[in-house]
Tab-separated table of C-alpha atoms in Angstrom:
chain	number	residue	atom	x	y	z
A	1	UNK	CA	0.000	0.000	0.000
A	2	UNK	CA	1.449	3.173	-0.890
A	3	UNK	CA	0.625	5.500	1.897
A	4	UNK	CA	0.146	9.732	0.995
A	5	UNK	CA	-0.120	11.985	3.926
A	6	UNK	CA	-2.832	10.457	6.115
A	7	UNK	CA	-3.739	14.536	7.068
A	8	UNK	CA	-6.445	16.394	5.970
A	9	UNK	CA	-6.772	16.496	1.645
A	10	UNK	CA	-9.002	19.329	0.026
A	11	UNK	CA	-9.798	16.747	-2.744
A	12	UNK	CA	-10.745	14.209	-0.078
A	13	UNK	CA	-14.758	14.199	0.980
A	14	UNK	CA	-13.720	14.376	5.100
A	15	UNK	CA	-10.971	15.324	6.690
A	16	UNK	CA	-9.914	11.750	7.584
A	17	UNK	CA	-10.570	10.124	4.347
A	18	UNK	CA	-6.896	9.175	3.616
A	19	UNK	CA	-6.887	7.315	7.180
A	20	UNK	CA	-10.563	6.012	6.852
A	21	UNK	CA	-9.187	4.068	3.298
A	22	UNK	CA	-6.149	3.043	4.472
A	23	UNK	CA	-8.360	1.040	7.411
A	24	UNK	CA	-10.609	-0.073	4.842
A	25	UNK	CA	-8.180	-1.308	2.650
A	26	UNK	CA	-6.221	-3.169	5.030
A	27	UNK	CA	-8.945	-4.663	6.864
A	28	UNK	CA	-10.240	-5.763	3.658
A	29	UNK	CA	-7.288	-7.439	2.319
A	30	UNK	CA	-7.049	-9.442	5.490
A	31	UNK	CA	-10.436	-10.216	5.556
A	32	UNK	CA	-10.037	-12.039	2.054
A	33	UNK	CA	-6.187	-13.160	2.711
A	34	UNK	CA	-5.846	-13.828	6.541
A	35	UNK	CA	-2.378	-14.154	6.330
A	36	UNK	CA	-1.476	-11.809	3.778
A	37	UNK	CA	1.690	-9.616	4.187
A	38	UNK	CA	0.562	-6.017	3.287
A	39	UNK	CA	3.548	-3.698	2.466
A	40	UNK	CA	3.226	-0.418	3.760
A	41	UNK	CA	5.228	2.403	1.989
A	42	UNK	CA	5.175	5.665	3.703
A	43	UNK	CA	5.995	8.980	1.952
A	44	UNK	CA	7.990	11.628	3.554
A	45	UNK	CA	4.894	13.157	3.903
A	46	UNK	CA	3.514	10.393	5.650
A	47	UNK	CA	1.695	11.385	9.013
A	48	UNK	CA	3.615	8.631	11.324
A	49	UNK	CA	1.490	9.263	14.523
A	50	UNK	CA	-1.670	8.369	12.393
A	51	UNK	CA	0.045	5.473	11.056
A	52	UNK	CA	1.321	4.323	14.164
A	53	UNK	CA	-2.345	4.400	15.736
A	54	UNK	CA	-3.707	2.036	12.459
A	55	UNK	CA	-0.599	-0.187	13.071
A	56	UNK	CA	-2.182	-0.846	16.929
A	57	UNK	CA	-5.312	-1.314	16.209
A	58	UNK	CA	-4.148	-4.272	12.832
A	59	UNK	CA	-1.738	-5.533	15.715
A	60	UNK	CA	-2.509	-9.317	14.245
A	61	UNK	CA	-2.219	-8.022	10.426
A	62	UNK	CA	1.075	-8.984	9.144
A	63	UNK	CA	1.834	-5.308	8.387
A	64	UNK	CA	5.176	-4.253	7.399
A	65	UNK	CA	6.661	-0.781	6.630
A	66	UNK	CA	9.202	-0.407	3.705
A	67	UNK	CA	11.425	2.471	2.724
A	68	UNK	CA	12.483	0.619	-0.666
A	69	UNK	CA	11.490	2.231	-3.814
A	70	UNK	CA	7.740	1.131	-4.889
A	71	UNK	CA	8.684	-0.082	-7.565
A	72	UNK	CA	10.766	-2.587	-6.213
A	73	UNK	CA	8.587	-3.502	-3.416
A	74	UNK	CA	6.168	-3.953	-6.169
A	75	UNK	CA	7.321	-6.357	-8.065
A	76	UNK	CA	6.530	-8.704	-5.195
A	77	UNK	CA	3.148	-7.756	-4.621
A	78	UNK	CA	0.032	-9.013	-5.842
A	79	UNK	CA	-1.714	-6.047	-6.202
A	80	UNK	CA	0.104	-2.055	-5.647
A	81	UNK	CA	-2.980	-0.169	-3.611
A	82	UNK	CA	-3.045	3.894	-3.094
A	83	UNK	CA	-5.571	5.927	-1.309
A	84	UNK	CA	-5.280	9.096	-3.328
A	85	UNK	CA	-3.232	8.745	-6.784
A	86	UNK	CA	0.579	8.472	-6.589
A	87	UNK	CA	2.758	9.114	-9.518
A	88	UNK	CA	4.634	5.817	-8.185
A	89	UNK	CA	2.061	3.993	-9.847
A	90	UNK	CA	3.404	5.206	-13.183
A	91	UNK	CA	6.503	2.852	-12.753
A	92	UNK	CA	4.120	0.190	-11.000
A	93	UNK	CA	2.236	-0.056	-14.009
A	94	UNK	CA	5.099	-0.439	-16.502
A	95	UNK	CA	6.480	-3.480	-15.057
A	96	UNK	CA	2.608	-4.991	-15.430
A	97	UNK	CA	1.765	-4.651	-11.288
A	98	UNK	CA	-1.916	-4.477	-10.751
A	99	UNK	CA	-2.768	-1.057	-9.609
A	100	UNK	CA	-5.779	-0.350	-7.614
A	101	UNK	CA	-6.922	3.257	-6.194
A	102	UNK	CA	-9.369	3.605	-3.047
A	103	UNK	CA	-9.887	6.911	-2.244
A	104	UNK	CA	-12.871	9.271	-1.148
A	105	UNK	CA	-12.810	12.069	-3.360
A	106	UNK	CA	-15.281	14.780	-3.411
A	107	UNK	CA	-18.300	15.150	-5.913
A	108	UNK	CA	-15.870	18.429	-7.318
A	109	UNK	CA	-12.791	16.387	-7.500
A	110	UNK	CA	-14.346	13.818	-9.184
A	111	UNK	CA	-16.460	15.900	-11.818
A	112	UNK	CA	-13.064	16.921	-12.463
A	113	UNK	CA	-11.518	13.492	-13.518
A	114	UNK	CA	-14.931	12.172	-15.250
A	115	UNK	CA	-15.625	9.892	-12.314
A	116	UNK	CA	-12.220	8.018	-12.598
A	117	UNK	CA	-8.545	8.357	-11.357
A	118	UNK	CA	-6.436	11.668	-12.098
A	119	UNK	CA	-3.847	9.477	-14.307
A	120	UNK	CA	-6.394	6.672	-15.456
A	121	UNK	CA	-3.803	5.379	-17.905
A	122	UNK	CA	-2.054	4.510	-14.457
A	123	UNK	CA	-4.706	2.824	-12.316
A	124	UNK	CA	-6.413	-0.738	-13.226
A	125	UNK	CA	-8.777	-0.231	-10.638
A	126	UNK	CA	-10.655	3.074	-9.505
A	127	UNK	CA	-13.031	2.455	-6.151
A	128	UNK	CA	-14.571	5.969	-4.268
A	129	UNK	CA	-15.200	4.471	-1.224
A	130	UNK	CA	-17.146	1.450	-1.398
A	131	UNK	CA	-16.339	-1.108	0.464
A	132	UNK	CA	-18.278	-3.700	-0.649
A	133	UNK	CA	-16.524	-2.940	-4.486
A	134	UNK	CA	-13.424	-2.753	-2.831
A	135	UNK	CA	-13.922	-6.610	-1.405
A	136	UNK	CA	-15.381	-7.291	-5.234
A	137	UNK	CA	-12.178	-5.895	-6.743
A	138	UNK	CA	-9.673	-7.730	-4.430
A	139	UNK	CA	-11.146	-11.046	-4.238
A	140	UNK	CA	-11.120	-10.757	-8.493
A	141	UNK	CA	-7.216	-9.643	-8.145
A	142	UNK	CA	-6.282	-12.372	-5.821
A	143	UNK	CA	-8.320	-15.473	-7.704
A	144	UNK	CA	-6.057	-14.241	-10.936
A	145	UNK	CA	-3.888	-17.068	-11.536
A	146	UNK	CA	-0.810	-14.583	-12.428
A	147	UNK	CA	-0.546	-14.488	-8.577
A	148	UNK	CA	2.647	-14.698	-6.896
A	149	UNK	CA	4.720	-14.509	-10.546
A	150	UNK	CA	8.096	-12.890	-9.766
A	151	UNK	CA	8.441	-10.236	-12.067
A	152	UNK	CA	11.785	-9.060	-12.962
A	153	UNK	CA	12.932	-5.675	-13.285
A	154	UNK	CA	14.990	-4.438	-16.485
A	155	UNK	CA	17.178	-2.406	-17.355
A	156	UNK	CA	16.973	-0.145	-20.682
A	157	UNK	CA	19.387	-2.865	-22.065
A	158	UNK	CA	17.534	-5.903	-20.860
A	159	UNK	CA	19.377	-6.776	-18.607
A	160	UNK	CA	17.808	-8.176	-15.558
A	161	UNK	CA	18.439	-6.015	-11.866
A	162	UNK	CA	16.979	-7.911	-9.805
């Protein structure tokens, strides 16, 4: 999960939206995939007292918090989640990472983006706050039989980094 600020967003409908997805989304992946690893990747924007509180109360989550670039904690992931769009998902994308987006945008911020992501060419998936959807969408990622396919990670000259 790539994490944003987890403070206050004008584009976001309450002033907790980025926290109130980021509970929803974990406590929906574990609720499909009890013992899923989620990958947390905090920004340097990152609130880490509000992160700190959703890491207490997922105590029995396997939650982990990575400083590694997202695209390389990516390539090991199932599915790369954000709750507001993050250009990371432009390099997520290229190496063929499923990308899904749960956020709670406004009715504004939406009429602005035609009901979809800002950077749609980016984002497989595009949830405003529905849970149920959200559960729809993950349970569809996780039955895809490309699951758990190690994807490596070129170079402009094909050759293979990692």
């Amino acid at each position: 999960v790539i994490l944003g600020t987890l403070c206050s967003l004008q584009m976001m409908r309450t002033s907790l939206g980025m926290v109130e997805c980021l509970r929803e989304t974990i406590r929906g992946v574990i609720e499909l995939e009890k013992n899923a690893r989620i990958i947390l990747k905090p920004h340097v924007i990152t609130d880490t007292n509000s992160l700190d509180l959703i890491l207490q109360d997922f105590s029995e989550a396997d939650l982990r918090i990575c400083n590694m670039h997202p695209a390389i904690v990516g390539r090991f992931c199932d599915v790369a989640i954000c709750n507001a769009f993050t250009t990371a998902f432009v390099d997520i994308k290229f190496q063929g990472i499923t990308t899904l987006e749960y956020s709670d945008y406004t009715p504004k911020a939406l009429a602005s983006t035609s009901n979809m992501s800002v950077m749609p060419q980016h984002v497989d998936f595009f949830i405003n706050r529905n849970y149920p959807q959200l559960l729809i969408t993950l349970r569809r990622i996780f039955g895809s039989p490309n699951r758990h396919v190690v994807r490596p990670f070129f170079s402009v000259r094909d050759e293979v980094l990692i």
